[in-house]
Amino acid sequence: MAAHSAVLSMSKIINPFWGGRLGNTVKVFGTTLTSHRNKTLLTPPPAKYGGRHTVTLIPGDGIGPELLNHVREVFRFSCVPVDFEVVNVNSALETDDDMNNAITAIRRNGIALKGNIETKHTMAPSVKSRNNLLRTSLDLYANVMHCQSLPGVQTRHKNIDIMIIRENTEGEYSSLEHESVSGVVESLKIITRNNSLRIADYAFKLAREKGRRRVTAVHKANIMKLGDGLFLQCCREVASGYPDITFDSMIVDNTTMQLVSKPHQFDVMVMPNLYGNVVSNVCAGLVGGPGLVPGANYGNAYAVFETATRNTGKSIAGKNIANPTAMLLASCMMLDHLKLYDHATMIRHAVLKTMNETRLHTADIGGQGTTSEVVQTIMRIIQSGGQLTTEL
Amino acid sequence: MSPAVMQTVTLIPGDGIGPEISSAVMKIFEAAKAPIRWEERNVTAIKGPGGRWMIPPDAKESMDRSKIGLKGPLKTPIAAGHPSMNLLLRKTFDLYANVRPCVSIEGYKTPYTDVNLVTIRENTEGEYSGIEHVIVDGVVQSIKLITEDASRRIAEYAFEYARNNQRTSVTAVHKANIMRMSDGLFLRKCREVAENYKDIKFTEMYLDTVCLNMVQDPTQFDVLVMPNLYGDILSDLCAGLIGGLGVTPSGNIGANGVAIFESVHGTAPDIAGLDMANPTALLLSAVMMLRHMGLHDYGNKIQTACFDTIRDKKVLTKDLGGNSKCSEFTAEICRRIQDMA
C-alpha cells in the first residue's frame, strides 16, 4: 500500500521533523522578543518509535475532548501510523505546571493537535491565557487559515477562497498591562521589525507556493502610525522581493466592510494579531461557521493544529451536536505536515464528501445529525474507498 | 401638530458633496415643516493664540449655544500641518460616544436582511490614544488606555440610549481573555452600570464571537457597547451589512449635552457639484438628530418618506442603482412628505 511504504521509508529517516511547512529556516537577527518567555531551555530529543509518529494531543475544554476522541477513532479505523501522547491541562489551576508539561511534550514530538483551553477571566490578571502562552513559548509565529466555501453548506456568499495569515505572537496579545494610576489601565501593543518581516515573508512564500496572485496587508496605520506603520513598511519591503505577486493594503475597518459585501476581491491576507482575530472570525462566519474551518499554527521548529476560530464550545459540550469537520480537517493538515499525504487525502475526501454529498449536517449548519452519525458516515466512506481499515 | 418651538441647529456643510447634500436635507426639512432653524458654520481649522490649532470661534460659539450639530463630510488635507478635522471636533466638544444605528433598508438589497442593531463606541481613549514610542530600533509600542471614568460614562450612555429607544438588551464586546486588565476594567464598569438598569438585559461577548455571529445571524444583536478599536471595526462591519457608508447614519454625543450628527462617508470630490450625490446618510443622521431632540414625529415622517422612495426604486441616485439626480431624489422625498400631511 502506498501509505505503508511511505511510512516505512519515513522510519529510515533519522532526522526529527523539524522545519516549518516550507522547509526553510528564517534567519532571526538578534534576540527575539519572545525568547525571554521560554521557561525551559533544554530541548528534549525527538521521539521516534519505529515507523510510527508520535503527536502530542491536548484535549482542552468544552468540545475539545469529544472532537479529539473522534479524531482518534477515525485514525484508528484508517490505520494511520500516528500515536497520540495525551497531555491534559486543567484550566482551573493557577500554576503553569500543566502548561509546562504540555510545552515539553510538544517540543519532544514537534507536532501537536489541540482543543481550546478555556481562559477564565474571573481569575487574577496574572493568570495568562494558556493558549497564548503555548503559542509564544513555542514561537508559533504564523497562524494560517484557509477559508473555502463548501458546496454543501448554505451561505449568503458563494465561492469564497481566502487565505489568512496572522501574526501569532506579538501585537495586542503581548499581555503587558499595568495600572499606573488607580482607575487608569495601560495595555501595550508591541510591533517589532523582526516579527513583521518574518510573517510577511511567510505570507509571500506561501502565496507563491500555492500559486496565489495577491497579498493584502490589513492595518490601521492612519491611526497607529508607528506601530502599524512599521508592520506595513515591513510588508512592503518583503513585497519588493516578490514581483510576481501583487501587494496592496487596506485599513481594517474598510476590510470588514468589504468582506461582508464583496468577499471575492480578497486572495491572501496578512495582518497583525488582533486584526487577524477579527478578520479570521468574519471569514469563518462567511463560509459557514466555526465548525468548518481548520487552522494551523506554524513556527520554525513546531506546528500545532486546531480549529481556526479556537472556540471552546462550552454550551454544546457533551451533547453530541458539535461539528467534527473543523477538527478532522485540522488533523488532515497535520497528516500533510507529517508527509502522510495518502492518509490525509483519504480522510479529507471522506469528510468533504459527507459534507457536500450526503445531506448529513450538524446543527450549526442547519442540519439535525449528531456528531457520532457524521463520524460514522465518514468512516463508512473511508471503508468503501477500499483502503485497509480495522473493523467498523 | 401644534407649532413647536423653533430650535437652532448648527449646520456644517463640509467639503466635496457636503454642500449639496446639506441643502438637500434643508429642503426636505422645509417640506416637513420641521421646527429647525439652521445656522451654517465653517470649521476649517485656524491657528489660535498660542499656536494651537482650533476650530473657528464663531463655530464653537454657535455649537455651545445650540448644542446640536449636523455635519457633512470633511476632508483632511495631507500636510496641512493640523490634525484631522474630525479629531479636532471630537476634542473640542469631548464627543465621547459614537452611535451608529444600523437598520436594513428595504429596497436596497444586501445579502443581510432584518438587521436592526446599534453600535455604541467609546470615542476618546482606548487604542486610539495616539501614544506610541519606538523603544529600540525595530520595536514599537502603542499604548491602549482604558480608564474607569470613560468606561463608566460610555456604559451609562449605552443603557440610557437603550432605555430611551425601547431597546431590550445591551451587549458589551471585549477581549478580556487576552487583555485582562484593560478590557477587564471596561467590563467591570459595564457590569456595575447594568445593576442600575435592571429592565435592560445585559450580556457580554468576546469580540471574535461577535464577529463570527454577526456575519451569520445579525438579528441576534441589539445594542452593542465597546471600546474604541473594536467599535471602529464593528461599526463599519455593521455598515457593510446594510449597504455601506452611503446609507449609514451616525451620531456623536459629547459632554455638556452637545451632540453632533454626521454622515460618515467621504467627500467624493469626483462627483462634487454634479448633482449626483446621495443624501441618504446625512438625511438619516438628521433623523437621528430629530429623535435625539424629542421630535419623533418629524423624524419618523422623514424616515418613512426616505425609505418609501428607496423601496419604490423609481427615483434612485446612481450609487443606489438608479440614474436620477440628487435634486430629483430630494424632490421625490419632499413630495411624499407633503402627501403625508
PDB file of C-alpha atoms in Angstrom, chain B residues 25-257:
ATOM      1  CA  VAL B  25     -31.560  67.920   3.834  1.00  0.00           C
ATOM      2  CA  MET B  26     -32.609  71.518   4.417  1.00  0.00           C
ATOM      3  CA  LYS B  27     -35.169  71.268   1.579  1.00  0.00           C
ATOM      4  CA  ILE B  28     -36.609  68.064   3.000  1.00  0.00           C
ATOM      5  CA  PHE B  29     -36.877  69.568   6.476  1.00  0.00           C
ATOM      6  CA  GLU B  30     -38.664  72.552   4.992  1.00  0.00           C
ATOM      7  CA  ALA B  31     -41.132  70.273   3.251  1.00  0.00           C
ATOM      8  CA  ALA B  32     -41.768  68.513   6.556  1.00  0.00           C
ATOM      9  CA  LYS B  33     -42.130  71.890   8.301  1.00  0.00           C
ATOM     10  CA  ALA B  34     -39.726  70.717  10.983  1.00  0.00           C
ATOM     11  CA  PRO B  35     -39.152  73.422  13.635  1.00  0.00           C
ATOM     12  CA  ILE B  36     -35.453  73.718  12.927  1.00  0.00           C
ATOM     13  CA  ARG B  37     -33.543  76.908  12.293  1.00  0.00           C
ATOM     14  CA  TRP B  38     -30.236  76.229  10.596  1.00  0.00           C
ATOM     15  CA  GLU B  39     -27.076  78.156  11.418  1.00  0.00           C
ATOM     16  CA  GLU B  40     -24.395  77.425   8.857  1.00  0.00           C
ATOM     17  CA  ARG B  41     -20.828  77.459  10.019  1.00  0.00           C
ATOM     18  CA  ASN B  42     -17.448  76.585   8.581  1.00  0.00           C
ATOM     19  CA  VAL B  43     -14.986  74.582  10.665  1.00  0.00           C
ATOM     20  CA  THR B  44     -11.759  74.843   8.708  1.00  0.00           C
ATOM     21  CA  ALA B  45      -9.037  74.819  11.335  1.00  0.00           C
ATOM     22  CA  ILE B  46      -7.315  78.034  12.216  1.00  0.00           C
ATOM     23  CA  LYS B  47      -4.322  78.649  14.369  1.00  0.00           C
ATOM     24  CA  GLY B  48      -5.373  80.211  17.612  1.00  0.00           C
ATOM     25  CA  PRO B  49      -3.350  82.164  20.156  1.00  0.00           C
ATOM     26  CA  GLY B  50      -0.513  80.031  21.490  1.00  0.00           C
ATOM     27  CA  GLY B  51      -0.089  78.268  18.149  1.00  0.00           C
ATOM     28  CA  ARG B  52      -2.629  75.543  18.829  1.00  0.00           C
ATOM     29  CA  TRP B  53      -4.987  74.531  16.077  1.00  0.00           C
ATOM     30  CA  MET B  54      -8.636  75.087  16.842  1.00  0.00           C
ATOM     31  CA  ILE B  55     -11.960  75.461  15.105  1.00  0.00           C
ATOM     32  CA  PRO B  56     -13.109  79.000  14.323  1.00  0.00           C
ATOM     33  CA  PRO B  57     -14.545  80.711  17.407  1.00  0.00           C
ATOM     34  CA  ASP B  58     -17.879  81.553  15.767  1.00  0.00           C
ATOM     35  CA  ALA B  59     -18.425  77.858  15.014  1.00  0.00           C
ATOM     36  CA  LYS B  60     -17.643  76.927  18.588  1.00  0.00           C
ATOM     37  CA  GLU B  61     -19.889  79.653  19.932  1.00  0.00           C
ATOM     38  CA  SER B  62     -22.773  78.526  17.727  1.00  0.00           C
ATOM     39  CA  MET B  63     -22.382  74.885  18.838  1.00  0.00           C
ATOM     40  CA  ASP B  64     -22.165  75.795  22.501  1.00  0.00           C
ATOM     41  CA  ARG B  65     -25.361  77.751  22.171  1.00  0.00           C
ATOM     42  CA  SER B  66     -27.400  75.362  20.088  1.00  0.00           C
ATOM     43  CA  LYS B  67     -25.869  72.138  21.491  1.00  0.00           C
ATOM     44  CA  ILE B  68     -26.920  70.229  18.379  1.00  0.00           C
ATOM     45  CA  GLY B  69     -24.961  69.986  15.172  1.00  0.00           C
ATOM     46  CA  LEU B  70     -25.329  68.326  11.776  1.00  0.00           C
ATOM     47  CA  LYS B  71     -22.147  67.803   9.846  1.00  0.00           C
ATOM     48  CA  GLY B  72     -21.348  66.808   6.293  1.00  0.00           C
ATOM     49  CA  PRO B  73     -18.113  65.092   5.250  1.00  0.00           C
ATOM     50  CA  LEU B  74     -14.918  66.978   5.999  1.00  0.00           C
ATOM     51  CA  LYS B  75     -11.721  66.486   4.087  1.00  0.00           C
ATOM     52  CA  THR B  76      -8.481  66.093   5.950  1.00  0.00           C
ATOM     53  CA  PRO B  77      -5.817  67.735   3.840  1.00  0.00           C
ATOM     54  CA  ILE B  78      -2.478  65.959   3.961  1.00  0.00           C
ATOM     55  CA  ALA B  79       0.479  68.055   5.082  1.00  0.00           C
ATOM     56  CA  ALA B  80      -1.671  70.973   6.123  1.00  0.00           C
ATOM     57  CA  GLY B  81       0.025  70.839   9.472  1.00  0.00           C
ATOM     58  CA  HIS B  82      -3.120  70.376  11.503  1.00  0.00           C
ATOM     59  CA  PRO B  83      -4.670  67.176  12.799  1.00  0.00           C
ATOM     60  CA  SER B  84      -7.766  65.678  11.217  1.00  0.00           C
ATOM     61  CA  MET B  85     -10.835  67.893  11.484  1.00  0.00           C
ATOM     62  CA  ASN B  86     -12.902  65.114  12.956  1.00  0.00           C
ATOM     63  CA  LEU B  87     -10.323  64.651  15.686  1.00  0.00           C
ATOM     64  CA  LEU B  88     -10.329  68.373  16.382  1.00  0.00           C
ATOM     65  CA  LEU B  89     -14.108  68.478  16.714  1.00  0.00           C
ATOM     66  CA  ARG B  90     -14.019  65.441  18.954  1.00  0.00           C
ATOM     67  CA  LYS B  91     -11.509  67.027  21.280  1.00  0.00           C
ATOM     68  CA  THR B  92     -13.178  70.447  21.297  1.00  0.00           C
ATOM     69  CA  PHE B  93     -16.562  69.120  22.366  1.00  0.00           C
ATOM     70  CA  ASP B  94     -15.447  65.961  24.213  1.00  0.00           C
ATOM     71  CA  LEU B  95     -17.541  63.757  21.946  1.00  0.00           C
ATOM     72  CA  TYR B  96     -17.207  60.555  23.892  1.00  0.00           C
ATOM     73  CA  ALA B  97     -19.843  58.320  22.325  1.00  0.00           C
ATOM     74  CA  ASN B  98     -20.206  57.394  18.675  1.00  0.00           C
ATOM     75  CA  VAL B  99     -23.608  55.899  17.973  1.00  0.00           C
ATOM     76  CA  ARG B 100     -24.454  54.105  14.765  1.00  0.00           C
ATOM     77  CA  PRO B 101     -27.863  52.545  14.325  1.00  0.00           C
ATOM     78  CA  CYS B 102     -27.758  50.005  11.536  1.00  0.00           C
ATOM     79  CA  VAL B 103     -31.129  49.127  10.092  1.00  0.00           C
ATOM     80  CA  SER B 104     -31.623  47.182   6.898  1.00  0.00           C
ATOM     81  CA  ILE B 105     -33.120  49.360   4.224  1.00  0.00           C
ATOM     82  CA  GLU B 106     -35.934  47.704   2.383  1.00  0.00           C
ATOM     83  CA  GLY B 107     -35.368  48.255  -1.292  1.00  0.00           C
ATOM     84  CA  TYR B 108     -31.602  48.408  -1.041  1.00  0.00           C
ATOM     85  CA  LYS B 109     -30.788  44.757  -1.219  1.00  0.00           C
ATOM     86  CA  THR B 110     -27.825  43.302   0.594  1.00  0.00           C
ATOM     87  CA  PRO B 111     -27.233  39.626   1.481  1.00  0.00           C
ATOM     88  CA  TYR B 112     -28.364  40.524   5.000  1.00  0.00           C
ATOM     89  CA  THR B 113     -31.974  41.359   5.783  1.00  0.00           C
ATOM     90  CA  ASP B 114     -33.603  42.298   9.075  1.00  0.00           C
ATOM     91  CA  VAL B 115     -30.527  43.921  10.564  1.00  0.00           C
ATOM     92  CA  ASN B 116     -31.581  46.158  13.440  1.00  0.00           C
ATOM     93  CA  LEU B 117     -28.807  46.944  15.845  1.00  0.00           C
ATOM     94  CA  VAL B 118     -26.949  49.901  17.312  1.00  0.00           C
ATOM     95  CA  THR B 119     -23.213  50.117  17.905  1.00  0.00           C
ATOM     96  CA  ILE B 120     -22.072  52.458  20.650  1.00  0.00           C
ATOM     97  CA  ARG B 121     -18.387  53.074  20.603  1.00  0.00           C
ATOM     98  CA  GLU B 122     -16.222  54.815  23.167  1.00  0.00           C
ATOM     99  CA  ASN B 123     -14.619  57.593  21.184  1.00  0.00           C
ATOM    100  CA  THR B 124     -11.936  59.219  23.289  1.00  0.00           C
ATOM    101  CA  GLU B 125      -9.435  56.656  24.524  1.00  0.00           C
ATOM    102  CA  GLY B 126      -8.633  53.004  24.047  1.00  0.00           C
ATOM    103  CA  GLU B 127      -6.337  52.029  21.230  1.00  0.00           C
ATOM    104  CA  TYR B 128      -6.612  55.446  19.623  1.00  0.00           C
ATOM    105  CA  SER B 129      -4.821  57.269  22.375  1.00  0.00           C
ATOM    106  CA  GLY B 130      -2.114  58.167  19.885  1.00  0.00           C
ATOM    107  CA  ILE B 131       0.602  57.329  22.388  1.00  0.00           C
ATOM    108  CA  GLU B 132       3.345  55.432  20.612  1.00  0.00           C
ATOM    109  CA  HIS B 133       7.062  55.043  21.201  1.00  0.00           C
ATOM    110  CA  VAL B 134       9.992  53.473  19.485  1.00  0.00           C
ATOM    111  CA  ILE B 135      11.596  51.538  22.329  1.00  0.00           C
ATOM    112  CA  VAL B 136      14.681  50.415  20.445  1.00  0.00           C
ATOM    113  CA  ASP B 137      15.207  50.452  16.717  1.00  0.00           C
ATOM    114  CA  GLY B 138      12.732  47.968  15.268  1.00  0.00           C
ATOM    115  CA  VAL B 139      10.474  47.662  18.304  1.00  0.00           C
ATOM    116  CA  VAL B 140       7.424  49.896  18.602  1.00  0.00           C
ATOM    117  CA  GLN B 141       4.905  50.046  21.375  1.00  0.00           C
ATOM    118  CA  SER B 142       1.426  51.523  21.122  1.00  0.00           C
ATOM    119  CA  ILE B 143      -0.420  52.194  24.328  1.00  0.00           C
ATOM    120  CA  LYS B 144      -4.067  51.355  24.758  1.00  0.00           C
ATOM    121  CA  LEU B 145      -5.559  53.381  27.539  1.00  0.00           C
ATOM    122  CA  ILE B 146      -8.696  52.351  29.407  1.00  0.00           C
ATOM    123  CA  THR B 147      -9.951  54.471  32.272  1.00  0.00           C
ATOM    124  CA  GLU B 148     -12.666  53.890  34.792  1.00  0.00           C
ATOM    125  CA  ASP B 149     -14.376  57.208  34.104  1.00  0.00           C
ATOM    126  CA  ALA B 150     -14.571  56.864  30.344  1.00  0.00           C
ATOM    127  CA  SER B 151     -15.769  53.260  30.621  1.00  0.00           C
ATOM    128  CA  ARG B 152     -18.464  54.181  33.092  1.00  0.00           C
ATOM    129  CA  ARG B 153     -19.562  57.124  31.001  1.00  0.00           C
ATOM    130  CA  ILE B 154     -19.965  55.111  27.831  1.00  0.00           C
ATOM    131  CA  ALA B 155     -21.732  52.290  29.661  1.00  0.00           C
ATOM    132  CA  GLU B 156     -24.178  54.751  31.198  1.00  0.00           C
ATOM    133  CA  TYR B 157     -24.850  56.313  27.826  1.00  0.00           C
ATOM    134  CA  ALA B 158     -25.439  52.899  26.280  1.00  0.00           C
ATOM    135  CA  PHE B 159     -28.023  51.924  28.872  1.00  0.00           C
ATOM    136  CA  GLU B 160     -29.717  55.330  28.716  1.00  0.00           C
ATOM    137  CA  TYR B 161     -29.911  55.063  24.957  1.00  0.00           C
ATOM    138  CA  ALA B 162     -31.350  51.569  25.223  1.00  0.00           C
ATOM    139  CA  ARG B 163     -33.990  52.752  27.655  1.00  0.00           C
ATOM    140  CA  ASN B 164     -34.912  55.876  25.659  1.00  0.00           C
ATOM    141  CA  ASN B 165     -35.196  53.988  22.404  1.00  0.00           C
ATOM    142  CA  GLN B 166     -37.054  50.901  23.652  1.00  0.00           C
ATOM    143  CA  ARG B 167     -34.173  48.513  23.063  1.00  0.00           C
ATOM    144  CA  THR B 168     -34.198  45.316  25.073  1.00  0.00           C
ATOM    145  CA  SER B 169     -30.582  44.312  25.547  1.00  0.00           C
ATOM    146  CA  VAL B 170     -27.084  45.704  25.754  1.00  0.00           C
ATOM    147  CA  THR B 171     -24.063  43.549  24.905  1.00  0.00           C
ATOM    148  CA  ALA B 172     -20.556  44.517  25.993  1.00  0.00           C
ATOM    149  CA  VAL B 173     -17.938  43.498  23.442  1.00  0.00           C
ATOM    150  CA  HIS B 174     -14.474  42.815  24.804  1.00  0.00           C
ATOM    151  CA  LYS B 175     -11.371  40.678  24.733  1.00  0.00           C
ATOM    152  CA  ALA B 176     -10.859  40.244  28.415  1.00  0.00           C
ATOM    153  CA  ASN B 177      -9.416  36.759  27.989  1.00  0.00           C
ATOM    154  CA  ILE B 178      -6.340  38.315  26.403  1.00  0.00           C
ATOM    155  CA  MET B 179      -6.344  41.896  27.675  1.00  0.00           C
ATOM    156  CA  ARG B 180      -7.252  41.009  31.220  1.00  0.00           C
ATOM    157  CA  MET B 181      -6.713  44.297  32.971  1.00  0.00           C
ATOM    158  CA  SER B 182      -7.820  46.798  30.363  1.00  0.00           C
ATOM    159  CA  ASP B 183     -10.878  45.086  28.928  1.00  0.00           C
ATOM    160  CA  GLY B 184     -11.462  43.621  32.369  1.00  0.00           C
ATOM    161  CA  LEU B 185     -11.846  47.142  33.726  1.00  0.00           C
ATOM    162  CA  PHE B 186     -14.182  48.087  30.897  1.00  0.00           C
ATOM    163  CA  LEU B 187     -16.273  45.005  31.549  1.00  0.00           C
ATOM    164  CA  ARG B 188     -16.454  45.620  35.291  1.00  0.00           C
ATOM    165  CA  LYS B 189     -17.745  49.138  34.749  1.00  0.00           C
ATOM    166  CA  CYS B 190     -20.360  47.869  32.317  1.00  0.00           C
ATOM    167  CA  ARG B 191     -21.492  45.299  34.872  1.00  0.00           C
ATOM    168  CA  GLU B 192     -21.725  47.959  37.579  1.00  0.00           C
ATOM    169  CA  VAL B 193     -23.825  50.248  35.433  1.00  0.00           C
ATOM    170  CA  ALA B 194     -26.018  47.320  34.395  1.00  0.00           C
ATOM    171  CA  GLU B 195     -27.041  46.956  38.030  1.00  0.00           C
ATOM    172  CA  ASN B 196     -28.866  50.261  37.801  1.00  0.00           C
ATOM    173  CA  TYR B 197     -30.752  49.287  34.673  1.00  0.00           C
ATOM    174  CA  LYS B 198     -32.381  46.024  35.625  1.00  0.00           C
ATOM    175  CA  ASP B 199     -35.030  46.482  32.931  1.00  0.00           C
ATOM    176  CA  ILE B 200     -32.419  46.061  30.223  1.00  0.00           C
ATOM    177  CA  LYS B 201     -30.800  42.689  29.630  1.00  0.00           C
ATOM    178  CA  PHE B 202     -27.003  42.794  29.832  1.00  0.00           C
ATOM    179  CA  THR B 203     -24.721  40.252  28.182  1.00  0.00           C
ATOM    180  CA  GLU B 204     -21.014  40.042  27.449  1.00  0.00           C
ATOM    181  CA  MET B 205     -19.436  38.557  24.380  1.00  0.00           C
ATOM    182  CA  TYR B 206     -15.938  38.173  23.023  1.00  0.00           C
ATOM    183  CA  LEU B 207     -15.086  40.289  20.018  1.00  0.00           C
ATOM    184  CA  ASP B 208     -14.314  37.283  17.847  1.00  0.00           C
ATOM    185  CA  THR B 209     -17.575  35.577  18.770  1.00  0.00           C
ATOM    186  CA  VAL B 210     -19.480  38.762  17.910  1.00  0.00           C
ATOM    187  CA  CYS B 211     -17.774  38.939  14.509  1.00  0.00           C
ATOM    188  CA  LEU B 212     -18.446  35.277  13.849  1.00  0.00           C
ATOM    189  CA  ASN B 213     -22.111  35.515  14.775  1.00  0.00           C
ATOM    190  CA  MET B 214     -22.646  38.894  13.171  1.00  0.00           C
ATOM    191  CA  VAL B 215     -21.933  37.626   9.679  1.00  0.00           C
ATOM    192  CA  GLN B 216     -24.046  34.542  10.187  1.00  0.00           C
ATOM    193  CA  ASP B 217     -27.061  35.956  12.021  1.00  0.00           C
ATOM    194  CA  PRO B 218     -27.066  39.702  12.763  1.00  0.00           C
ATOM    195  CA  THR B 219     -30.613  39.591  14.110  1.00  0.00           C
ATOM    196  CA  GLN B 220     -29.423  38.280  17.474  1.00  0.00           C
ATOM    197  CA  PHE B 221     -27.810  41.618  18.354  1.00  0.00           C
ATOM    198  CA  ASP B 222     -29.469  44.713  19.760  1.00  0.00           C
ATOM    199  CA  VAL B 223     -27.282  47.381  21.357  1.00  0.00           C
ATOM    200  CA  LEU B 224     -23.522  46.804  21.421  1.00  0.00           C
ATOM    201  CA  VAL B 225     -21.183  48.825  23.594  1.00  0.00           C
ATOM    202  CA  MET B 226     -17.413  48.633  23.283  1.00  0.00           C
ATOM    203  CA  PRO B 227     -14.060  50.411  23.465  1.00  0.00           C
ATOM    204  CA  ASN B 228     -12.640  52.431  20.610  1.00  0.00           C
ATOM    205  CA  LEU B 229     -10.917  49.999  18.252  1.00  0.00           C
ATOM    206  CA  TYR B 230     -13.496  47.232  18.408  1.00  0.00           C
ATOM    207  CA  GLY B 231     -16.125  49.896  17.900  1.00  0.00           C
ATOM    208  CA  ASP B 232     -14.420  51.207  14.820  1.00  0.00           C
ATOM    209  CA  ILE B 233     -14.209  47.755  13.260  1.00  0.00           C
ATOM    210  CA  LEU B 234     -17.660  46.578  14.295  1.00  0.00           C
ATOM    211  CA  SER B 235     -19.492  49.763  13.334  1.00  0.00           C
ATOM    212  CA  ASP B 236     -18.008  49.576   9.855  1.00  0.00           C
ATOM    213  CA  LEU B 237     -18.777  45.864   9.689  1.00  0.00           C
ATOM    214  CA  CYS B 238     -22.409  46.593  10.513  1.00  0.00           C
ATOM    215  CA  ALA B 239     -22.493  49.435   7.992  1.00  0.00           C
ATOM    216  CA  GLY B 240     -21.306  46.924   5.416  1.00  0.00           C
ATOM    217  CA  LEU B 241     -24.185  44.622   6.331  1.00  0.00           C
ATOM    218  CA  ILE B 242     -26.824  47.228   5.496  1.00  0.00           C
ATOM    219  CA  GLY B 243     -25.205  48.614   2.375  1.00  0.00           C
ATOM    220  CA  GLY B 244     -22.188  50.746   3.166  1.00  0.00           C
ATOM    221  CA  LEU B 245     -21.326  54.185   4.402  1.00  0.00           C
ATOM    222  CA  GLY B 246     -23.551  55.895   1.858  1.00  0.00           C
ATOM    223  CA  VAL B 247     -26.665  54.887   3.776  1.00  0.00           C
ATOM    224  CA  THR B 248     -25.426  54.769   7.352  1.00  0.00           C
ATOM    225  CA  PRO B 249     -26.267  57.478   9.885  1.00  0.00           C
ATOM    226  CA  SER B 250     -24.007  58.343  12.778  1.00  0.00           C
ATOM    227  CA  GLY B 251     -24.167  60.488  15.867  1.00  0.00           C
ATOM    228  CA  ASN B 252     -21.513  61.711  18.298  1.00  0.00           C
ATOM    229  CA  ILE B 253     -22.577  62.518  21.819  1.00  0.00           C
ATOM    230  CA  GLY B 254     -20.470  64.832  23.904  1.00  0.00           C
ATOM    231  CA  ALA B 255     -20.298  66.099  27.428  1.00  0.00           C
ATOM    232  CA  ASN B 256     -22.477  69.065  28.369  1.00  0.00           C
ATOM    233  CA  GLY B 257     -25.345  67.868  26.212  1.00  0.00           C
TER     234      GLY B 257
END
